[in-house]
Short mmCIF file of N, CA, C and O in Angstrom, two decimals:
data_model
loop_
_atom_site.label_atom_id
_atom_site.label_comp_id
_atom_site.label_asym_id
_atom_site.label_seq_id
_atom_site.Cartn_x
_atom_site.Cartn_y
_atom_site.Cartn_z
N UNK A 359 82.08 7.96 84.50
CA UNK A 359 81.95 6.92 85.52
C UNK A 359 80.54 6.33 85.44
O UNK A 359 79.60 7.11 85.52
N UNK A 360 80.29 5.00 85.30
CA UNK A 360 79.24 4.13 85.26
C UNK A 360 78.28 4.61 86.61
O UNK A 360 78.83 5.11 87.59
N UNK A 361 76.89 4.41 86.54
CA UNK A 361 76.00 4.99 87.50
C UNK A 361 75.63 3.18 88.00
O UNK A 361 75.46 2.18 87.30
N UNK A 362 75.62 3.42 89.62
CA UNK A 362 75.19 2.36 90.41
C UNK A 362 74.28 1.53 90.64
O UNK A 362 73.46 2.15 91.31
N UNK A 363 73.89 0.39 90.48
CA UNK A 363 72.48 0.08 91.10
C UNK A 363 72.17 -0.99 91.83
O UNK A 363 71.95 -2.12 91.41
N UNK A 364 72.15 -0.64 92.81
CA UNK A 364 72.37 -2.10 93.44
C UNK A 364 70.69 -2.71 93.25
O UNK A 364 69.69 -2.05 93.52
N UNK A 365 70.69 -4.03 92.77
CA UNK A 365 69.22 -4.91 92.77
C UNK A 365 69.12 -5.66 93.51
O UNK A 365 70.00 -6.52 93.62
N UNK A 366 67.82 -5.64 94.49
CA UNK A 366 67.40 -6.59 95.33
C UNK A 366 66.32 -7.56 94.89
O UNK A 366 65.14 -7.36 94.59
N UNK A 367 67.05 -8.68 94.93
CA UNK A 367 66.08 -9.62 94.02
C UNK A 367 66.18 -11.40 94.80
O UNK A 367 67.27 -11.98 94.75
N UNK A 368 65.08 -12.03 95.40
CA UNK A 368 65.45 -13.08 95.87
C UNK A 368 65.38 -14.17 94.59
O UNK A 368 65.73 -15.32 94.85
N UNK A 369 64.96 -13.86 93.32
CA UNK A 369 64.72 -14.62 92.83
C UNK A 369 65.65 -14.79 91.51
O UNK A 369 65.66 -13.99 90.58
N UNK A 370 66.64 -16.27 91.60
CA UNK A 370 67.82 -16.00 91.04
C UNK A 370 67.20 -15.60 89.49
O UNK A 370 67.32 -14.50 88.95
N UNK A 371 66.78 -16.34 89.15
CA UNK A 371 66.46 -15.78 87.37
C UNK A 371 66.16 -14.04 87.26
O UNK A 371 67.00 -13.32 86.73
N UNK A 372 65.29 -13.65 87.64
CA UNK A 372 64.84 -12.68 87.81
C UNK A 372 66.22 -11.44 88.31
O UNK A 372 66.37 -10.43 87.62
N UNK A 373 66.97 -11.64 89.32
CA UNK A 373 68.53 -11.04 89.39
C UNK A 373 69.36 -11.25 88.22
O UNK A 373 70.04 -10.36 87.69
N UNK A 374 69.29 -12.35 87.86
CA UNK A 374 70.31 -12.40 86.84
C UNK A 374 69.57 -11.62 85.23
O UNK A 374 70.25 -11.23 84.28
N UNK A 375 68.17 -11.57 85.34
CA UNK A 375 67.67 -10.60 84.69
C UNK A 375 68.05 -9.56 84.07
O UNK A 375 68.33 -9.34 82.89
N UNK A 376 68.03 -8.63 85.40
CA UNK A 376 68.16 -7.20 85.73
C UNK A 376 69.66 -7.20 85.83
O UNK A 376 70.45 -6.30 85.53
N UNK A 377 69.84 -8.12 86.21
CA UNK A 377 71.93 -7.37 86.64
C UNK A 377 72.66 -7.36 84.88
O UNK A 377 73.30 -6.40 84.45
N UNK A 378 72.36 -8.81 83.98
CA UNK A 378 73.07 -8.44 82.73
C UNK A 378 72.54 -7.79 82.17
O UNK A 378 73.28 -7.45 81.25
N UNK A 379 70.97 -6.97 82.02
CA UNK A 379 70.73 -5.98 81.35
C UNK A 379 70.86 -4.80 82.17
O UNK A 379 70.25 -3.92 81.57
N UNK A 380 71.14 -4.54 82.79
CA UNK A 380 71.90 -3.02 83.33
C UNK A 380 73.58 -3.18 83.07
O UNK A 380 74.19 -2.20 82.64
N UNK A 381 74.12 -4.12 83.27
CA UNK A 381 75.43 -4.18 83.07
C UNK A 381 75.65 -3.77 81.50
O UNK A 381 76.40 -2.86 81.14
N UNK A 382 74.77 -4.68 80.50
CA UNK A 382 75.03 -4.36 79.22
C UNK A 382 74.81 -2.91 78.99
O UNK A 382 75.78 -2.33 78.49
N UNK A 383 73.77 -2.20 79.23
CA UNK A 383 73.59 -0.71 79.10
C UNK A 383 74.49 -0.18 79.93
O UNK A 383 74.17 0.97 80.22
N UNK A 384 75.97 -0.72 80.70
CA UNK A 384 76.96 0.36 80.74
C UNK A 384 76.43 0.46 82.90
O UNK A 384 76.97 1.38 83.52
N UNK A 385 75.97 0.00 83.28
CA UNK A 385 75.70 0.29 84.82
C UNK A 385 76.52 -1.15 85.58
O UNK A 385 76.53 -2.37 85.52
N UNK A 386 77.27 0.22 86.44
CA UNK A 386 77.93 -1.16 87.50
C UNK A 386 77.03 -1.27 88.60
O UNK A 386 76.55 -0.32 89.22
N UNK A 387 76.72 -3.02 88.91
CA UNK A 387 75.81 -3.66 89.21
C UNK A 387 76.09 -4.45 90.66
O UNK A 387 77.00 -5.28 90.64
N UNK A 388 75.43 -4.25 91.83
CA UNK A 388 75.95 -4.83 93.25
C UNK A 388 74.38 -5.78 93.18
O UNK A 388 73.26 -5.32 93.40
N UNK A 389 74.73 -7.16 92.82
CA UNK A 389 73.35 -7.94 93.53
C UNK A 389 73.27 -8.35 94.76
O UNK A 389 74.01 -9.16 95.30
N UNK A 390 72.08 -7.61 95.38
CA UNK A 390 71.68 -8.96 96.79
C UNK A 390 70.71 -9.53 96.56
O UNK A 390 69.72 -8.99 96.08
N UNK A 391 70.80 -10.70 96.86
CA UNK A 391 70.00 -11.89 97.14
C UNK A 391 69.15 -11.87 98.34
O UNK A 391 68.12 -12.54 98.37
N UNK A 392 69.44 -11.28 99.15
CA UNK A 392 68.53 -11.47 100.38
C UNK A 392 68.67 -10.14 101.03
O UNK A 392 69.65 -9.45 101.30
N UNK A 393 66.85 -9.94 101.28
CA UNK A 393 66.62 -8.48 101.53
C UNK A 393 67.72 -8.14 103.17
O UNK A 393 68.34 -7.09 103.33
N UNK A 394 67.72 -8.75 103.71
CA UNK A 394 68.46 -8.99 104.88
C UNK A 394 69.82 -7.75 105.00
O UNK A 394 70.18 -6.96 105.86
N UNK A 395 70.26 -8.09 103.71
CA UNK A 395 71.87 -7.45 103.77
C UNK A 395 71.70 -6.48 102.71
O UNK A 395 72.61 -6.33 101.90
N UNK A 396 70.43 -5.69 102.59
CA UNK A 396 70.20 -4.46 101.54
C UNK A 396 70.65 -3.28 101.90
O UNK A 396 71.18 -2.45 101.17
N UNK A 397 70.44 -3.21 102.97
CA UNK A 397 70.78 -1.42 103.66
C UNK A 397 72.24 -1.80 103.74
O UNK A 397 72.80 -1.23 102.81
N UNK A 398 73.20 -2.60 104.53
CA UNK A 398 73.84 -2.72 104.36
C UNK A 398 75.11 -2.67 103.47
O UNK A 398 76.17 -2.06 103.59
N UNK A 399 74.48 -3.79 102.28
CA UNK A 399 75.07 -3.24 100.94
C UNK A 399 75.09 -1.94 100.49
O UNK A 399 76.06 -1.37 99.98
N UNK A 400 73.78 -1.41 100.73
CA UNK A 400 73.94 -0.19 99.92
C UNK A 400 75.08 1.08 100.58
O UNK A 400 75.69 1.98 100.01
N UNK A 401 75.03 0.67 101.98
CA UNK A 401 76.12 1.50 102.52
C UNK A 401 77.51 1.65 102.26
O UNK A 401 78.24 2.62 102.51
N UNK A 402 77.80 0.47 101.67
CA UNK A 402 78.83 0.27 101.19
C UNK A 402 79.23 0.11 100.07
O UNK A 402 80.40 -0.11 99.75
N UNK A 403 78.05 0.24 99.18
CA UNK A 403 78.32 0.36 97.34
C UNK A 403 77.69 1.55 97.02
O UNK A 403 77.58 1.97 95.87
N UNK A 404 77.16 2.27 98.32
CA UNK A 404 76.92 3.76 97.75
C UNK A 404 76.15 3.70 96.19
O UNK A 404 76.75 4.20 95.24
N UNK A 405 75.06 3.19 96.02
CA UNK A 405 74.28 3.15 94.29
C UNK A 405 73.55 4.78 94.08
O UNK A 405 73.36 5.68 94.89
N UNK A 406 73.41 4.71 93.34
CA UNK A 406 73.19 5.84 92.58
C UNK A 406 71.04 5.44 92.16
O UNK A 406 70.28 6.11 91.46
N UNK A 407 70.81 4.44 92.76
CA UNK A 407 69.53 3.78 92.36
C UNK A 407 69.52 2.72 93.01
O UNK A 407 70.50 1.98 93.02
N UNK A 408 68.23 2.39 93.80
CA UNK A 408 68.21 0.36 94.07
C UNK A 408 66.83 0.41 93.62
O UNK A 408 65.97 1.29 93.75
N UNK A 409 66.80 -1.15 92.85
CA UNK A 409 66.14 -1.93 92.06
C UNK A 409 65.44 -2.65 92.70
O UNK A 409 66.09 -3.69 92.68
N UNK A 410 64.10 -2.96 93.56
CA UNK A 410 64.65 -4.18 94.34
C UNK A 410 62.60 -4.38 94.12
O UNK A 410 61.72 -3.58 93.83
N UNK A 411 62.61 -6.07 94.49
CA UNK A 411 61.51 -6.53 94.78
C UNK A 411 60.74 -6.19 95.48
O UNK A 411 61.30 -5.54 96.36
N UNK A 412 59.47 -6.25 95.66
CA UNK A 412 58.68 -6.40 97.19
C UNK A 412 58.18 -7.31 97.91
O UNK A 412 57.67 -7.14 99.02
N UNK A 413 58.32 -8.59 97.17
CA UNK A 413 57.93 -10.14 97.50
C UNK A 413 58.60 -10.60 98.17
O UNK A 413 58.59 -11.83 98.04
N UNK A 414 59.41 -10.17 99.05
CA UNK A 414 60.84 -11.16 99.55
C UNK A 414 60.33 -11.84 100.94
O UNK A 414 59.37 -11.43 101.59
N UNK A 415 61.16 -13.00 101.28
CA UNK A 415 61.29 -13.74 102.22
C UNK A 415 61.92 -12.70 103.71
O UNK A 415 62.43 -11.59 103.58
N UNK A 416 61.78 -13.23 104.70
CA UNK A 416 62.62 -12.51 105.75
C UNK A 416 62.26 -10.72 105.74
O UNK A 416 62.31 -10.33 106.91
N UNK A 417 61.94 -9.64 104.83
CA UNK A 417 62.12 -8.93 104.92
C UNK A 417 61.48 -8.23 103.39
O UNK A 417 62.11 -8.16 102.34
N UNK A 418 60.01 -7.74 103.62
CA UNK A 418 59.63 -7.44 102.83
C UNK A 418 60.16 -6.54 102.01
O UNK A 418 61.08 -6.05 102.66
N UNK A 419 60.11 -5.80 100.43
CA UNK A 419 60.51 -4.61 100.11
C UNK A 419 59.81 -3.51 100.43
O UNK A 419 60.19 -2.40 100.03
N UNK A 420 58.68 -3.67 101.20
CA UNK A 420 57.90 -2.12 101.86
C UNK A 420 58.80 -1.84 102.97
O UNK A 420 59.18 -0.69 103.15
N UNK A 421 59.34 -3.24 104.08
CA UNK A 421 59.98 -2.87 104.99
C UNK A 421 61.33 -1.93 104.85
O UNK A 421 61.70 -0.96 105.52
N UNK A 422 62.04 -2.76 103.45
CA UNK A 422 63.34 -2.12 103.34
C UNK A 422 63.21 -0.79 102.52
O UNK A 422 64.21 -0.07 102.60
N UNK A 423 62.15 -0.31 101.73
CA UNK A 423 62.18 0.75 101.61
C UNK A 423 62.08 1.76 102.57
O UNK A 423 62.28 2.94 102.30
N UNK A 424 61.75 1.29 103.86
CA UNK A 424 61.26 2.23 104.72
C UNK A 424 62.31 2.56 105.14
O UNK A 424 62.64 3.75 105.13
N UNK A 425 63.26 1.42 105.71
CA UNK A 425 64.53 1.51 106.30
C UNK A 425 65.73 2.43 105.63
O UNK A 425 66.40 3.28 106.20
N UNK A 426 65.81 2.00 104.22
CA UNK A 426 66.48 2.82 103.61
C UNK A 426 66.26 4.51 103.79
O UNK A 426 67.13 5.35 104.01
N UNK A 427 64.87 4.69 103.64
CA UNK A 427 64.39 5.87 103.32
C UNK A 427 64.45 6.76 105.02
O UNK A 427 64.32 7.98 105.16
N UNK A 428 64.65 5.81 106.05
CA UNK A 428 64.58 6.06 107.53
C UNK A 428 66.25 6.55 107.59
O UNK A 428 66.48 6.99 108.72
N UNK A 429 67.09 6.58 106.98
CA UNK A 429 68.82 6.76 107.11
C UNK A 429 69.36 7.51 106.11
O UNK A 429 69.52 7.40 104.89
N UNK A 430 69.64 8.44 107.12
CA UNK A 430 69.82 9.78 106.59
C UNK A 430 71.28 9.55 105.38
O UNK A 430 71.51 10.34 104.46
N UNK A 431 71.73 8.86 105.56
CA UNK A 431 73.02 8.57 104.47
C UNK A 431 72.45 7.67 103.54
O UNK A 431 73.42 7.18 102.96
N UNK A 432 71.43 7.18 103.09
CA UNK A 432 70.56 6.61 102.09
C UNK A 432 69.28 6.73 101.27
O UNK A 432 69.04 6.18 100.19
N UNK A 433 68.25 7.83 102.21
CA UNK A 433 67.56 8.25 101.62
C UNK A 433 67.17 8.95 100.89
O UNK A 433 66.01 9.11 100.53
N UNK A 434 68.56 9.73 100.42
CA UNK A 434 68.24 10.42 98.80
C UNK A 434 68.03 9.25 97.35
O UNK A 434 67.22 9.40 96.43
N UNK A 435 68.74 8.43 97.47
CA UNK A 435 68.88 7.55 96.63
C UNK A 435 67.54 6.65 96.09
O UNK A 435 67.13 5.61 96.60
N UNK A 436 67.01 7.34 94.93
CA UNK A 436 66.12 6.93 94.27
C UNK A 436 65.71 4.97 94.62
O UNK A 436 66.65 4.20 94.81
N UNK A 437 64.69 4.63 94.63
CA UNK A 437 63.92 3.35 94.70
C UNK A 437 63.12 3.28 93.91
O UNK A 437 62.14 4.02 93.80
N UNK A 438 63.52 2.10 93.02
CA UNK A 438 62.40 1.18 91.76
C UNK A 438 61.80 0.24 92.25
O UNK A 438 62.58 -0.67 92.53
N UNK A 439 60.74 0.01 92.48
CA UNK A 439 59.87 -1.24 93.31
C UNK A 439 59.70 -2.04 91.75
O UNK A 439 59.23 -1.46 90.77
N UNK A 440 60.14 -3.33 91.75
CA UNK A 440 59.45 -4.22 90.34
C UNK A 440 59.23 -5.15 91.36
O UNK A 440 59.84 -5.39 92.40
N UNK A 441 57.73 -5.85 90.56
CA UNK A 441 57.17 -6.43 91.65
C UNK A 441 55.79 -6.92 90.88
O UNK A 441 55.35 -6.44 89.83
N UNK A 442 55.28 -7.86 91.56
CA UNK A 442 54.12 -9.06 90.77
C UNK A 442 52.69 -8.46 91.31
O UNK A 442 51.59 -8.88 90.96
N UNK A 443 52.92 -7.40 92.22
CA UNK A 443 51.58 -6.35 92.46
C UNK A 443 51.33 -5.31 91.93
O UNK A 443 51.74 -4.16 92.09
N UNK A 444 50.20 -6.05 90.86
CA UNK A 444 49.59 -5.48 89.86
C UNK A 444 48.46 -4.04 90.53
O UNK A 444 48.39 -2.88 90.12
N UNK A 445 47.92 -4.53 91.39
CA UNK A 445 47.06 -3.09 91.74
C UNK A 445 47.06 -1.72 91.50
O UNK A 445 48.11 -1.12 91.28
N UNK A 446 45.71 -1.03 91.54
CA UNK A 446 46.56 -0.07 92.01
C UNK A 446 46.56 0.57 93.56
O UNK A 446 47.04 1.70 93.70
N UNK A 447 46.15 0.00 94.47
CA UNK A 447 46.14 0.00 96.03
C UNK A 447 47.72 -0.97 95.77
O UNK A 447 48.60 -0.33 96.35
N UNK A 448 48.16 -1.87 95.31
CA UNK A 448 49.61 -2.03 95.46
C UNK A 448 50.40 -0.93 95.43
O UNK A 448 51.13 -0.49 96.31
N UNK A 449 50.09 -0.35 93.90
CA UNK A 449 51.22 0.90 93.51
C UNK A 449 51.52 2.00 94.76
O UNK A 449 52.59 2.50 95.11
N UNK A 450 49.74 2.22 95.44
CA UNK A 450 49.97 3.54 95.71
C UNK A 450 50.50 3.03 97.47
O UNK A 450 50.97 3.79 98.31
N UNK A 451 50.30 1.79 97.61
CA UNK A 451 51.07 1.74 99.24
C UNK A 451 52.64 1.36 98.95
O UNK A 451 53.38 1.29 99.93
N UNK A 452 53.15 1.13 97.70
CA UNK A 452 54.52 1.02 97.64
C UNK A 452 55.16 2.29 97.23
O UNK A 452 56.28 2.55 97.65
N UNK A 453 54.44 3.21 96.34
CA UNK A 453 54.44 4.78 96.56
C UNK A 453 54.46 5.12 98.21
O UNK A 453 55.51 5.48 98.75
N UNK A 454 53.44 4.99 98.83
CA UNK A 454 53.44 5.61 100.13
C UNK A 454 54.73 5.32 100.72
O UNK A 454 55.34 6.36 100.96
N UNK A 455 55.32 4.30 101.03
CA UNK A 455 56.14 3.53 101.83
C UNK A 455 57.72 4.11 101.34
O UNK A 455 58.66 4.06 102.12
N UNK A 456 57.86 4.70 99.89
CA UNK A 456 58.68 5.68 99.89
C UNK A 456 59.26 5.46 98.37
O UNK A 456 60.36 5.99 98.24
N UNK A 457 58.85 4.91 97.39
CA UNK A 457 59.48 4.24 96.52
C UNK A 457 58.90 5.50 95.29
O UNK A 457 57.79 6.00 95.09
N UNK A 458 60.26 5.70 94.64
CA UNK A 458 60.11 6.84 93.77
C UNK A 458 59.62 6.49 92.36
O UNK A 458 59.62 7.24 91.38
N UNK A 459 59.12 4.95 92.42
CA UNK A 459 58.58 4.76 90.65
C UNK A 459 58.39 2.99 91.41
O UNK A 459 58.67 2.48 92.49
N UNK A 460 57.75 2.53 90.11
CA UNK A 460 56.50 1.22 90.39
C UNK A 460 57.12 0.65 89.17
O UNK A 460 57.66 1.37 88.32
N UNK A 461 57.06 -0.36 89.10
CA UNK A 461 56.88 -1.18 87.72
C UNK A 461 56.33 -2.76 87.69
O UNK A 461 57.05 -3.45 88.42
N UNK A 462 55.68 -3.24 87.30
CA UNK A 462 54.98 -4.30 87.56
C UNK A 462 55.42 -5.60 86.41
O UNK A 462 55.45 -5.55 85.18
N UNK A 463 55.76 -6.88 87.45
CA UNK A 463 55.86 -8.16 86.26
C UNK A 463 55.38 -8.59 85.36
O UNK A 463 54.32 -7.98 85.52
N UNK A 464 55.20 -9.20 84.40
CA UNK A 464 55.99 -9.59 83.87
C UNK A 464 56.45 -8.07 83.17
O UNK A 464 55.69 -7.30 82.59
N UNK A 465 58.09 -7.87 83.42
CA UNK A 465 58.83 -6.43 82.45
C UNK A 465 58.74 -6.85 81.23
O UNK A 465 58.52 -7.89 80.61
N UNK A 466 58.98 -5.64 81.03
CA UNK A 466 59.42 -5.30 79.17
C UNK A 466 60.42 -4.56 79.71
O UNK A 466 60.52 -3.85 80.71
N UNK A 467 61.38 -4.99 78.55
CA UNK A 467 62.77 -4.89 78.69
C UNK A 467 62.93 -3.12 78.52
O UNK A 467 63.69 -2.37 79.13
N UNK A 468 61.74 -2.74 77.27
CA UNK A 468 61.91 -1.20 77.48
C UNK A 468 61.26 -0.62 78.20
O UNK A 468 61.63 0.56 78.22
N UNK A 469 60.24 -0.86 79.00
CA UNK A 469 59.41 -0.36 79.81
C UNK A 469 60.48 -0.18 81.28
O UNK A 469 60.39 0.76 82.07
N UNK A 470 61.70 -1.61 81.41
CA UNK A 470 62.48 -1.23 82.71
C UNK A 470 63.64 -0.31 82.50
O UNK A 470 64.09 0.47 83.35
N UNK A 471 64.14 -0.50 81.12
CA UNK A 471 65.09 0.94 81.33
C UNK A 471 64.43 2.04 81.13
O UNK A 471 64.66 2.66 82.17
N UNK A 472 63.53 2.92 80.26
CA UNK A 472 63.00 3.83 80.63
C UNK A 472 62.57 4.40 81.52
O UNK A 472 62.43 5.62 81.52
N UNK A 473 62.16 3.39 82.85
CA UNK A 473 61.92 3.71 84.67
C UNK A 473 63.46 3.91 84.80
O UNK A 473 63.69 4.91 85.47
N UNK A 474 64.45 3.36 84.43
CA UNK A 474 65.69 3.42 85.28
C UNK A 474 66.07 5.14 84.94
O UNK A 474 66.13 5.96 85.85
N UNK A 475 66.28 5.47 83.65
CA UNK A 475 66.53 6.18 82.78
C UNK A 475 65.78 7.55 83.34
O UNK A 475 66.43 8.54 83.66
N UNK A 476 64.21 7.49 83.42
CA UNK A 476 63.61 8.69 84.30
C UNK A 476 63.90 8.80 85.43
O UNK A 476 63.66 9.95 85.81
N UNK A 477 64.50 7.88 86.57
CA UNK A 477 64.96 7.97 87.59
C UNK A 477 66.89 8.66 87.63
O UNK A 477 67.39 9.17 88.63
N UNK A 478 67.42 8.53 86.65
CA UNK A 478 69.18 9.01 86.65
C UNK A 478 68.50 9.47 86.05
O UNK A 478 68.85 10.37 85.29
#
């Protein structure tokens, strides 16, 4: 059975990114578009991993990591922060906030499955 991941990504190029290269490596793929309906989704696609930004509109990804990580039926589920904060006071407050691995823009295509890959 294919392993889950739902990606939170407001930015269509950047989703459509990540969703056909996880799909091609064999992962079934739930995109949201808007951090808004993340916890949500994930309640209901149950992922095995979420992918998600920290730049978002409406609803930062520090916020929704928190949230996720605040619900007890979601917070086992590993978090990949990719994201255009290069720091390392970025890394370590998106570490703090609950996120189990960092990866910073512009990706390399092997640099993001190998985070996915140490995370499953």
């Amino acid at each position: 059975m294919a392993k889950r991941v739902l990606v939170v990504e407001d930015n269509e190029l950047n989703l459509k990114l990540f969703c056909d290269l996880l799909r091609a490596h064999g992962f079934a793929v739930e995109p949201v578009r808007d951090g808004r309906e993340a916890v949500e989704r994930a309640r209901a696609f149950v992922p095995d991993l979420v992918v998600m930004d920290i730049q978002m509109p409406h609803v930062t990804g520090y916020e929704l990591i928190l949230q996720l990580k605040a619900d007890a039926a979601l917070r086992h589920i590993p978090v990949m922060a990719v994201t255009a904060y290069a720091g390392r006071e970025d890394e370590e407050r998106i570490r703090t906030a609950g996120a189990d691995a960092y990866i910073s823009k512009p990706i390399t295509l092997a640099r993001f499955m190998a985070a996915i890959d140490a995370l499953l």
